[in-house]
Coordinates of C-alpha atoms in Angstrom, one line a residue:
Chain A
X1 CA -33.8 19.3 53.6
X2 CA -33.8 19.6 50.2
X3 CA -32.9 22.8 48.6
X4 CA -35.3 24.8 46.7
X5 CA -34.7 28.2 44.6
X6 CA -33.0 30.6 46.6
X7 CA -35.1 33.1 48.2
X8 CA -32.5 35.4 49.2
X9 CA -29.0 35.8 47.6
X10 CA -25.8 38.1 48.3
X11 CA -23.6 39.1 45.6
X12 CA -20.0 40.3 46.6
X13 CA -22.1 42.6 49.8
X14 CA -19.4 44.2 51.2
X15 CA -20.6 46.7 54.8
X16 CA -18.0 48.5 56.9
X17 CA -18.8 51.8 59.8
X18 CA -17.5 54.8 60.1
X19 CA -15.2 57.3 58.1
X20 CA -11.4 57.3 57.7
X21 CA -9.1 56.0 60.1
X22 CA -12.0 54.9 62.6
X23 CA -13.5 53.2 59.4
X24 CA -14.4 49.1 60.3
X25 CA -14.6 46.8 57.5
X26 CA -17.4 44.0 59.0
X27 CA -18.2 42.5 55.8
X28 CA -16.2 42.2 52.8
X29 CA -16.9 40.5 49.6
X30 CA -19.9 37.9 50.6
X31 CA -21.3 36.0 48.4
X32 CA -24.8 33.8 50.4
X33 CA -27.5 32.0 49.1
X34 CA -30.3 31.3 51.3
X35 CA -32.4 28.2 49.7
X36 CA -36.3 28.4 50.1
X37 CA -37.6 26.1 53.0
X38 CA -34.5 26.0 54.2
X39 CA -33.5 26.4 58.1
X40 CA -30.3 28.2 58.1
X41 CA -27.8 28.7 61.1
X42 CA -25.6 31.6 61.3
X43 CA -22.4 31.1 63.8
X44 CA -19.2 33.1 64.1
X45 CA -17.7 34.8 66.7
X46 CA -18.9 38.0 68.7
X47 CA -18.2 41.4 66.5
X48 CA -17.9 39.4 63.4
X49 CA -21.1 40.6 61.2
X50 CA -23.8 38.1 61.9
X51 CA -26.1 40.9 62.9
X52 CA -25.1 43.2 60.1
X53 CA -25.3 40.4 57.9
X54 CA -29.1 39.8 59.0
X55 CA -30.2 43.8 59.0
X56 CA -28.8 43.8 55.1
X57 CA -31.0 40.7 54.5
X58 CA -33.6 42.0 56.0
X59 CA -33.2 45.6 54.5
X60 CA -32.5 47.5 57.5
X61 CA -29.5 48.5 56.0
X62 CA -28.1 49.0 52.8
X63 CA -24.7 47.3 51.5
X64 CA -21.1 49.9 51.0
X65 CA -20.8 47.8 47.6
X66 CA -23.2 44.2 45.7
X67 CA -26.2 42.8 45.1
X68 CA -29.2 42.1 47.7
X69 CA -31.5 39.5 45.5
X70 CA -34.9 38.7 47.4
X71 CA -37.2 36.6 45.7
X72 CA -36.3 37.6 42.1
X73 CA -35.8 41.2 42.4
X74 CA -32.4 43.9 43.4
X75 CA -33.8 45.2 46.4
X76 CA -30.4 47.2 47.0
X77 CA -31.6 49.7 45.1
X78 CA -34.9 50.4 46.4
X79 CA -36.1 53.5 48.3
X80 CA -37.1 53.6 51.7
X81 CA -40.7 53.1 51.3
X82 CA -40.1 50.5 49.0
X83 CA -37.9 48.6 51.8
X84 CA -40.4 49.2 54.3
X85 CA -43.1 47.8 52.0
X86 CA -41.1 44.6 51.8
X87 CA -40.5 44.2 55.3
X88 CA -43.4 44.6 56.0
X89 CA -44.8 41.8 54.1
X90 CA -41.8 39.6 53.0
X91 CA -39.9 39.4 56.0
X92 CA -40.3 38.5 59.9
X93 CA -37.9 39.9 62.2
X94 CA -36.9 38.0 66.0
X95 CA -34.4 40.0 68.0
X96 CA -32.0 38.8 71.1
X97 CA -34.4 41.4 72.9
X98 CA -37.8 41.2 71.9
X99 CA -38.6 45.1 71.5
X100 CA -42.1 45.0 72.1
X101 CA -44.1 48.6 72.4
X102 CA -44.5 48.8 76.0
X103 CA -47.4 50.9 75.4
X104 CA -49.3 48.0 73.6
X105 CA -50.9 44.9 74.7
X106 CA -49.8 41.4 73.4
X107 CA -52.8 41.4 70.7
X108 CA -51.6 45.0 69.9
X109 CA -48.2 44.4 69.7
X110 CA -48.8 41.5 67.4
X111 CA -51.3 42.7 65.1
X112 CA -49.1 45.6 64.3
X113 CA -47.8 44.4 61.0
X114 CA -51.4 43.7 60.4
X115 CA -51.9 47.5 61.1
X116 CA -49.2 49.1 59.2
X117 CA -50.1 46.8 56.0
X118 CA -53.9 48.7 56.5
X119 CA -55.4 45.9 57.7
X120 CA -58.8 46.9 59.9
X121 CA -57.9 47.0 63.5
X122 CA -60.4 44.3 64.9
X123 CA -59.3 41.4 61.8
X124 CA -55.9 42.5 63.0
X125 CA -57.0 41.5 66.5
X126 CA -58.5 38.5 65.6
X127 CA -55.0 37.0 63.7
X128 CA -53.0 38.8 66.3
X129 CA -55.2 35.5 68.9
X130 CA -55.1 33.2 66.5
X131 CA -51.0 33.6 66.4
X132 CA -51.0 33.6 70.3
X133 CA -53.0 30.6 70.7
X134 CA -50.4 29.0 68.1
X135 CA -47.4 30.1 70.6
X136 CA -49.4 28.9 73.5
X137 CA -50.1 32.5 75.1
X138 CA -53.5 32.3 74.2
X139 CA -55.0 33.8 77.5
X140 CA -52.0 36.1 77.8
X141 CA -53.3 38.6 75.2
X142 CA -54.3 41.8 77.4
X143 CA -51.1 41.5 79.0
X144 CA -48.8 44.4 78.6
X145 CA -45.0 43.3 77.7
X146 CA -43.9 44.4 81.7
X147 CA -46.5 41.8 83.0
X148 CA -45.1 39.2 80.6
X149 CA -41.7 36.5 81.4
X150 CA -38.8 36.9 79.4
X151 CA -40.0 33.7 77.3
X152 CA -43.5 35.2 76.7
X153 CA -42.4 38.2 75.8
X154 CA -40.1 36.3 73.2
X155 CA -43.1 33.8 72.1
X156 CA -45.1 37.2 71.6
X157 CA -41.7 38.6 69.1
X158 CA -42.4 35.2 67.1
X159 CA -46.2 35.6 66.7
X160 CA -45.4 39.1 65.9
X161 CA -42.8 38.1 63.0
X162 CA -45.9 35.4 61.6
X163 CA -48.1 38.2 61.4
X164 CA -48.0 38.8 57.9
X165 CA -47.0 35.3 56.8
X166 CA -44.0 36.3 55.4
X167 CA -42.0 33.7 53.6
X168 CA -38.9 35.1 55.2
X169 CA -38.1 35.1 58.8
X170 CA -35.1 36.3 60.5
X171 CA -33.8 35.6 64.0
X172 CA -31.2 37.5 65.7
X173 CA -30.0 35.1 68.5
X174 CA -33.8 35.2 69.7
X175 CA -32.9 33.2 72.7
X176 CA -29.3 34.9 73.4
X177 CA -31.3 36.5 76.5
X178 CA -33.4 33.2 78.0
X179 CA -32.3 30.7 80.1
X180 CA -31.4 27.0 79.2
X181 CA -35.2 25.6 79.7
X182 CA -36.8 28.9 77.7
X183 CA -34.6 29.0 74.9
X184 CA -35.0 25.2 74.3
X185 CA -38.6 25.7 74.4
X186 CA -38.0 28.8 71.8
X187 CA -35.9 27.3 69.6
X188 CA -38.5 23.9 69.2
X189 CA -41.6 26.5 68.8
X190 CA -39.5 28.7 65.6
X191 CA -38.2 25.4 64.2
X192 CA -42.0 23.6 64.7
X193 CA -43.2 27.5 63.2
X194 CA -40.4 27.2 60.5
X195 CA -42.3 23.3 59.1
X196 CA -45.9 24.7 60.0
X197 CA -45.9 27.7 58.3
X198 CA -43.4 26.4 55.3
X199 CA -40.9 29.4 56.1
X200 CA -37.2 29.8 55.0
X201 CA -35.7 30.7 58.4
X202 CA -32.6 32.3 58.7
X203 CA -31.8 32.2 63.1
X204 CA -28.1 33.7 64.1
X205 CA -27.3 32.1 67.2
X206 CA -23.7 31.6 69.7
X207 CA -25.3 27.9 70.9
X208 CA -23.4 24.9 69.1
X209 CA -25.7 22.6 69.6
X210 CA -28.9 24.5 68.0
X211 CA -27.5 25.0 65.4
X212 CA -26.4 22.0 64.7
X213 CA -30.3 20.7 64.8
X214 CA -30.7 23.4 61.4
X215 CA -30.6 22.3 58.1
X216 CA -27.5 24.1 57.4
X217 CA -24.9 25.5 59.1
X218 CA -22.9 28.7 58.1
X219 CA -19.4 30.0 59.8
X220 CA -19.0 33.8 59.3
X221 CA -15.3 34.3 59.4
X222 CA -13.7 37.8 60.2
X223 CA -12.5 39.9 57.3
X224 CA -9.9 38.1 55.7
X225 CA -10.5 34.5 56.3
X226 CA -12.7 33.0 54.2
X227 CA -16.9 32.6 55.6
X228 CA -18.0 29.2 54.9
X229 CA -20.5 26.0 55.4
X230 CA -20.0 23.8 57.8
Chain B
X1 CA -57.3 54.0 62.8
X2 CA -54.1 53.7 60.7
X3 CA -50.9 52.5 62.7
X4 CA -49.1 55.7 63.1
X5 CA -52.2 57.2 64.5
X6 CA -52.9 54.6 66.5
X7 CA -49.5 54.7 67.9
X8 CA -49.2 58.3 68.6
X9 CA -52.9 57.9 70.0
X10 CA -51.1 55.5 72.4
X11 CA -48.2 57.4 72.9
X12 CA -50.1 60.2 74.4
X13 CA -53.1 58.4 76.6
X14 CA -50.8 55.5 77.7
X15 CA -48.2 57.4 79.2
X16 CA -49.2 56.6 82.5
X17 CA -46.7 53.2 81.9
X18 CA -44.1 56.0 81.2
X19 CA -44.0 57.9 83.8
X20 CA -40.9 60.5 82.8
X21 CA -42.5 60.5 79.2
X22 CA -45.9 61.2 80.4
X23 CA -44.9 64.2 82.6
X24 CA -42.7 66.3 80.3
X25 CA -46.1 66.0 77.5
X26 CA -48.2 66.8 80.5
X27 CA -45.9 69.9 80.9
X28 CA -46.1 70.8 77.2
X29 CA -49.6 70.2 77.0
X30 CA -50.1 72.3 79.9
X31 CA -47.6 75.5 79.2
X32 CA -49.3 74.9 75.7
X33 CA -52.9 75.6 77.4
X34 CA -51.3 78.1 79.7
X35 CA -50.0 80.3 76.5
X36 CA -54.3 80.1 74.6
X37 CA -55.7 80.8 77.7
X38 CA -53.4 84.1 78.6
X39 CA -53.7 85.3 75.2
X40 CA -57.5 85.2 75.0
X41 CA -57.6 87.0 78.4
X42 CA -55.3 89.4 77.5
X43 CA -56.5 90.3 74.1
X44 CA -60.6 89.9 75.6
X45 CA -59.0 92.4 78.2
X46 CA -57.8 94.7 76.0
X47 CA -61.0 94.4 73.7
X48 CA -63.0 94.8 76.9
X49 CA -61.3 98.7 77.2
X50 CA -61.4 99.1 73.7
X51 CA -64.7 98.3 72.5
X52 CA -65.5 100.7 75.8
X53 CA -63.5 103.8 74.2
X54 CA -64.7 103.1 70.6
X55 CA -67.8 103.2 72.4
X56 CA -67.9 106.2 74.5
X57 CA -66.6 108.0 71.0
X58 CA -69.3 107.1 69.2
X59 CA -71.6 108.2 71.7
X60 CA -69.8 111.6 72.6
X61 CA -68.3 113.2 69.3
X62 CA -68.8 113.5 65.9
X63 CA -69.7 110.6 63.3
X64 CA -68.1 113.6 60.4
X65 CA -67.5 116.5 60.0
X66 CA -67.3 118.5 56.8
X67 CA -64.7 121.2 56.6
X68 CA -63.7 124.2 54.6
X69 CA -61.4 122.5 51.4
X70 CA -59.0 126.3 51.7
X71 CA -59.8 129.1 54.5
X72 CA -61.2 128.6 57.7
X73 CA -65.1 129.2 57.0
X74 CA -67.7 127.3 54.8
X75 CA -69.2 129.5 51.9
X76 CA -72.6 128.4 52.3
X77 CA -73.3 126.1 55.0
X78 CA -77.3 126.6 55.1
X79 CA -76.7 124.6 51.1
X80 CA -75.4 122.1 52.6
X81 CA -77.9 121.4 55.5
X82 CA -80.3 121.9 52.9
X83 CA -78.9 118.7 50.8
X84 CA -77.9 117.1 54.1
X85 CA -81.3 116.8 55.3
X86 CA -83.1 116.2 51.7
X87 CA -80.5 113.0 51.6
X88 CA -79.9 111.9 54.5
X89 CA -82.9 112.7 57.0
X90 CA -81.7 110.7 59.8
X91 CA -78.9 112.3 60.2
X92 CA -78.3 115.0 63.4
X93 CA -76.3 117.9 62.1
X94 CA -74.5 120.3 64.3
X95 CA -72.9 123.6 63.2
X96 CA -69.5 124.8 64.6
X97 CA -67.3 127.7 65.3
X98 CA -63.9 127.2 67.3
X99 CA -61.1 129.0 68.4
X100 CA -58.8 129.3 71.9
X101 CA -59.8 132.1 74.5
X102 CA -58.7 132.6 77.8
X103 CA -60.5 131.8 80.2
X104 CA -60.9 133.0 84.0
X105 CA -62.4 132.0 86.9
X106 CA -61.5 132.5 90.1
X107 CA -57.7 132.4 89.4
X108 CA -55.7 132.7 86.6
X109 CA -57.0 133.1 83.2
X110 CA -56.1 129.6 81.4
X111 CA -55.9 128.9 77.4
X112 CA -58.9 127.3 76.6
X113 CA -60.8 125.5 73.7
X114 CA -64.1 127.1 72.8
X115 CA -66.1 125.6 70.5
X116 CA -69.8 127.2 69.7
X117 CA -72.2 124.8 68.3
X118 CA -76.1 124.6 66.8
X119 CA -76.9 122.3 69.3
X120 CA -76.1 124.2 72.8
X121 CA -78.3 125.9 74.9
X122 CA -76.5 126.9 77.5
X123 CA -72.8 127.1 78.5
X124 CA -70.9 124.2 79.7
X125 CA -66.8 123.3 80.3
X126 CA -65.8 120.3 80.6
X127 CA -64.2 118.9 83.7
X128 CA -60.4 119.9 82.9
X129 CA -61.4 122.9 82.6
X130 CA -63.3 123.0 85.6
X131 CA -60.4 121.7 87.7
X132 CA -58.1 124.3 86.2
X133 CA -60.2 127.4 86.6
X134 CA -61.3 126.5 89.7
X135 CA -65.2 126.7 88.4
X136 CA -68.4 124.9 88.4
X137 CA -72.3 124.9 88.0
X138 CA -73.7 127.8 88.1
X139 CA -70.6 130.4 88.6
X140 CA -69.5 133.3 85.9
X141 CA -66.3 133.3 84.2
X142 CA -64.7 135.5 82.1
X143 CA -63.8 134.9 78.5
X144 CA -61.5 136.8 76.7
X145 CA -61.4 136.6 72.9
X146 CA -57.9 136.9 70.7
X147 CA -60.2 138.8 68.4
X148 CA -60.3 143.0 68.7
X149 CA -62.5 145.7 68.8
X150 CA -61.5 149.4 68.1
X151 CA -62.6 151.5 71.4
X152 CA -61.6 155.4 71.8
X153 CA -59.1 153.6 74.2
X154 CA -57.4 151.8 71.4
X155 CA -58.0 147.8 70.2
X156 CA -58.8 146.0 73.3
X157 CA -59.8 142.3 72.9
X158 CA -63.5 141.5 73.2
X159 CA -64.7 139.1 76.1
X160 CA -67.5 138.0 77.7
X161 CA -69.0 137.1 81.2
X162 CA -71.3 133.3 80.6
X163 CA -72.7 131.4 83.3
X164 CA -71.8 127.8 83.3
X165 CA -74.8 125.9 83.1
X166 CA -73.3 122.4 83.3
X167 CA -69.6 120.6 83.9
X168 CA -69.6 117.7 81.4
X169 CA -66.8 115.0 81.4
X170 CA -63.8 114.9 79.2
X171 CA -64.8 113.7 75.5
X172 CA -62.4 110.3 75.3
X173 CA -59.4 111.2 72.6
X174 CA -59.6 114.7 73.4
X175 CA -57.1 116.8 75.3
X176 CA -59.5 118.5 78.3
X177 CA -60.0 122.2 78.6
X178 CA -63.0 122.8 76.5
X179 CA -65.8 125.5 76.8
X180 CA -68.9 124.6 74.9
X181 CA -71.3 127.8 73.7
X182 CA -74.1 128.1 72.4
X183 CA -73.6 128.8 68.2
X184 CA -75.1 132.5 68.2
X185 CA -72.7 133.4 71.5
X186 CA -69.8 132.0 70.4
X187 CA -70.2 133.6 66.8
X188 CA -70.0 136.8 68.6
X189 CA -67.2 136.0 71.1
X190 CA -64.7 134.5 68.0
X191 CA -66.0 136.2 65.2
X192 CA -68.4 139.3 65.6
X193 CA -70.7 137.7 62.7
X194 CA -72.6 134.9 61.5
X195 CA -69.9 132.1 60.3
X196 CA -70.2 128.5 60.8
X197 CA -66.8 126.7 60.1
X198 CA -67.6 123.0 60.2
X199 CA -70.9 120.6 60.1
X200 CA -70.5 117.7 62.8
X201 CA -72.7 114.9 61.3
X202 CA -74.0 111.9 63.7
X203 CA -76.3 109.1 62.9
X204 CA -77.8 105.8 64.5
X205 CA -77.2 103.4 61.8
X206 CA -73.7 102.7 60.4
X207 CA -71.2 105.6 62.5
X208 CA -67.9 104.2 61.0
X209 CA -69.2 104.4 56.9
X210 CA -71.0 108.1 57.1
X211 CA -68.3 110.2 56.1
X212 CA -68.4 107.8 52.8
X213 CA -71.7 108.4 52.7
X214 CA -71.7 112.0 52.9
X215 CA -68.9 112.1 50.4
X216 CA -71.3 110.6 47.9
X217 CA -74.0 112.8 48.8
X218 CA -71.9 116.3 48.7
X219 CA -69.9 114.8 45.7
X220 CA -70.7 117.5 43.9
X221 CA -68.9 120.2 46.4
X222 CA -65.7 117.7 46.9
X223 CA -63.5 120.1 45.6
X224 CA -64.6 122.7 48.2
X225 CA -64.8 120.5 51.0
X226 CA -62.8 118.2 53.6
X227 CA -65.0 115.5 54.8
X228 CA -63.6 113.9 57.9
X229 CA -65.1 110.0 59.5
X230 CA -64.6 108.5 62.6
X231 CA -60.8 107.2 62.1
X232 CA -59.4 110.3 60.4
X233 CA -61.5 112.5 63.3
X234 CA -60.0 110.0 66.3
X235 CA -56.9 108.8 63.7
X236 CA -53.8 109.1 66.1
X237 CA -56.1 107.1 69.4
X238 CA -57.4 104.3 66.7
X239 CA -54.1 103.8 65.1
X240 CA -52.3 103.6 69.4
X241 CA -54.9 101.1 69.8
X242 CA -54.4 99.2 67.0
X243 CA -50.8 99.4 67.7
X244 CA -51.3 98.7 71.3
X245 CA -53.4 95.8 69.6
X246 CA -50.5 94.2 67.4
X247 CA -47.9 94.8 70.2
X248 CA -49.5 93.1 73.4
X249 CA -50.6 90.2 70.4
X250 CA -47.1 89.9 70.1
X251 CA -45.6 90.2 73.3
X252 CA -47.9 87.5 74.9
X253 CA -47.5 84.9 71.8
X254 CA -44.4 84.8 72.7
X255 CA -45.7 82.8 75.5
X256 CA -47.1 80.4 72.3
X257 CA -43.7 80.1 71.0
X258 CA -41.9 79.1 74.2
X259 CA -44.6 76.8 74.3
X260 CA -44.6 75.7 70.8
X261 CA -40.1 75.1 71.9
X262 CA -41.0 72.8 74.9
X263 CA -43.2 71.1 72.5
X264 CA -40.0 70.3 70.0
X265 CA -38.0 69.2 73.0
X266 CA -40.3 66.9 74.1
X267 CA -41.3 65.4 71.0
X268 CA -37.4 65.5 69.9
X269 CA -37.3 63.6 73.7
X270 CA -39.9 61.0 72.7
X271 CA -38.0 60.1 69.7
X272 CA -35.1 59.9 71.4
X273 CA -36.2 57.9 74.0
X274 CA -38.6 55.4 71.5
X275 CA -35.2 55.2 69.1
X276 CA -35.8 51.1 69.4
X277 CA -38.8 51.1 69.0
X278 CA -39.0 53.0 65.8
X279 CA -35.9 51.0 64.5
X280 CA -38.3 48.1 65.3
X281 CA -41.6 49.7 63.6
X282 CA -39.2 50.6 60.4
X283 CA -38.4 46.8 60.6
X284 CA -41.9 45.7 61.3
X285 CA -42.7 47.7 57.6
X286 CA -43.4 51.4 59.0
X287 CA -42.5 53.9 56.0
X288 CA -40.2 57.0 56.6
X289 CA -43.7 58.8 56.0
X290 CA -45.8 57.3 58.0
X291 CA -42.8 57.6 60.9
X292 CA -43.1 61.5 60.5
X293 CA -46.7 61.1 60.9
X294 CA -46.8 59.6 63.5
X295 CA -44.2 62.3 65.5
X296 CA -46.5 65.1 63.8
X297 CA -49.4 63.6 65.0
X298 CA -48.1 63.2 68.3
X299 CA -46.9 66.8 68.3
X300 CA -50.3 68.1 67.1
X301 CA -52.1 65.8 69.7
X302 CA -50.4 67.1 72.5
X303 CA -51.5 70.6 70.7
X304 CA -54.9 70.2 70.3
X305 CA -55.6 69.5 73.9
X306 CA -53.4 72.3 74.8
X307 CA -55.2 74.5 72.9
X308 CA -58.6 73.0 73.0
X309 CA -58.1 73.6 76.9
X310 CA -56.9 77.2 76.9
X311 CA -59.0 78.5 74.6
X312 CA -61.8 76.9 76.3
X313 CA -60.2 78.1 79.8
X314 CA -59.4 81.6 78.7
X315 CA -62.7 82.1 77.4
X316 CA -64.7 81.1 80.7
X317 CA -62.4 82.9 82.9
X318 CA -62.5 86.4 80.6
X319 CA -66.6 85.6 80.4
X320 CA -66.9 84.7 84.0
X321 CA -64.4 87.8 85.1
X322 CA -66.9 90.3 82.8
X323 CA -69.9 89.1 84.3
X324 CA -69.3 89.2 87.7
X325 CA -67.0 92.5 87.6
X326 CA -64.4 90.6 89.2
X327 CA -61.7 93.3 89.1
X328 CA -63.7 96.7 90.0
X329 CA -61.9 100.0 89.1
X330 CA -62.0 103.2 90.9
X331 CA -64.8 105.2 90.6
X332 CA -64.3 109.1 89.2
X333 CA -61.0 108.4 87.3
X334 CA -62.1 105.1 84.4
X335 CA -64.8 105.6 82.5
X336 CA -65.9 102.0 83.2
X337 CA -66.6 100.7 86.9
X338 CA -64.9 97.4 86.5
X339 CA -62.5 95.8 84.3
X340 CA -64.4 94.9 80.9
X341 CA -64.0 91.7 78.7
X342 CA -65.4 90.9 75.9
X343 CA -64.3 87.8 73.9
X344 CA -64.1 87.7 70.1
X345 CA -64.8 84.1 68.8
X346 CA -62.6 84.9 65.7
X347 CA -60.2 86.3 67.9
X348 CA -60.2 82.7 70.0
X349 CA -60.0 81.3 66.9
X350 CA -57.4 83.0 65.5
X351 CA -54.9 82.2 68.8
X352 CA -56.1 78.3 68.6
X353 CA -55.3 78.4 65.0
X354 CA -52.0 80.3 65.5
X355 CA -51.2 77.8 68.3
X356 CA -51.9 75.0 66.6
X357 CA -49.5 76.2 64.0
X358 CA -46.9 76.5 65.7
X359 CA -47.5 73.2 67.2
X360 CA -47.6 71.1 63.9
X361 CA -43.8 73.2 63.4
X362 CA -42.9 71.9 66.5
X363 CA -43.7 68.5 65.9
X364 CA -42.4 68.5 62.0
X365 CA -39.0 69.3 63.0
X366 CA -38.0 66.0 64.9
X367 CA -40.5 63.8 62.9
X368 CA -38.6 64.8 59.8
X369 CA -35.5 64.3 61.4
X370 CA -36.6 60.5 62.9
X371 CA -38.1 59.9 58.8
X372 CA -34.5 60.1 57.7
X373 CA -32.8 57.8 60.2
X374 CA -31.6 54.4 59.4
X375 CA -33.7 51.9 61.0
X376 CA -30.5 49.7 62.2
X377 CA -29.0 52.6 63.8
X378 CA -31.5 52.1 66.6
X379 CA -30.7 48.3 66.8
X380 CA -27.4 48.8 66.7
X381 CA -27.0 51.2 69.5
X382 CA -29.4 49.2 72.0

């Protein structure tokens, strides 16, 4: 995969949790660039801060130190409303667990980011149905999350992440809760959509085989060791 | 419809899928509805009794009273009557003298308020005095005046024997034990000559404003007269009625406060239960203001439904109880034969508005906390 201009840049980012003696430092002085069009896998042992890294890149959390640049602006200092707008328009999330809203059917779950952006109900639902068709769930739109299998739930979550056509897709162990067969199907789907939609994707995974199929693998190391591209 | 309002609606009506949240929401809704219903029914009952008492006051007592500012007697009552007849032809005027006498029937003499009125043609006693002296219509009673006359035996109290023509019901708001006499008879008994101590006025148009009208008509005599309206004449009773209304409103209104606290707990519980959903919604781009609106809408949704149900139920119950006279009262003891209810639309609106305001406050507090929450927290602790 050819390298484009960086879409996300982390400069000297540090992040820890807790106070005083209970403080745990998760990331220290981390630098990372994610290039436009790139499919990047982030790997590393449990508790090393992979999800924290993804939350920071996805503007769900703020760094204690350092800068995060999304596109061409420093997003570390944005207020909550501006960060929410940026998450809605520029970032798609897929989590380890599907995190679909139980009260909404598949169509309404996928339409949610569009509704948050202020799109009209019918237009949003129309786009949601298209996306469900793309992920092979055209006939499951009126089903609620508890009426879908694990693989189907995760595919609905992928469709939801792409609803706003974001340039950046962040996936936190999206196959972690799936069996081997469903995990393979989902990973293939993400790879296929990555190409078709012209996305930049960052996938946190424990699966070395899947990571090997990405354009680049970034191994996150515990604080004190050096994190690096593999 | 905005995403957050759509979600609030789904949380509210789609809760059949999440039974225990649905149950606590239903309990919040029910407690709010019961609070509003109890307040509407109680205040309608109070209004029913109070308006009956006020109607009784207006029907049986003066709407305005003119008394001398100094001394006991009016200096030129005829002139005052003439002015009032000329300026206010629709107002009825009664000349009054009054005092305290001993009244004796078949037993001991008891003190009684004696009132001579120009509209009385024959003596009457009220039911309280009738019971005290054991006398009824057609019987003769002795009335002993505090006034004395000089006789060869020395000063002796003036007294009269009067034949009771009828026994009148006790006037609302007036202590019992009243003897009503024709004016001339009372003047002889109490004063020995023709005097008038007060003028009582009644009108059919607007009793509550009569005193003000009379004050402007008799402005030239303002320094010699004291003019009292219905409010001044029944000050204590009306004040007691107002206080009763306020105290009952606050006491029963506490139910609404408790219902609002219950709603607060419910919204806070939904916020805790939906912690991950809220983090995901924040991840999808729902900002803090929209999250706050979501929870205020949820609480207000429960508030609107509860208040509407309570107001409709309370109004219906009060109207049905009043129309069917479903709660009878013993005759002769109360002035009405069934518990009266009067539904005041303004009161219903006030109670509904109060319930909505309390719901808004109860939803705002947890909504504020939700909006401040760090979105990553909900995902980190999952």
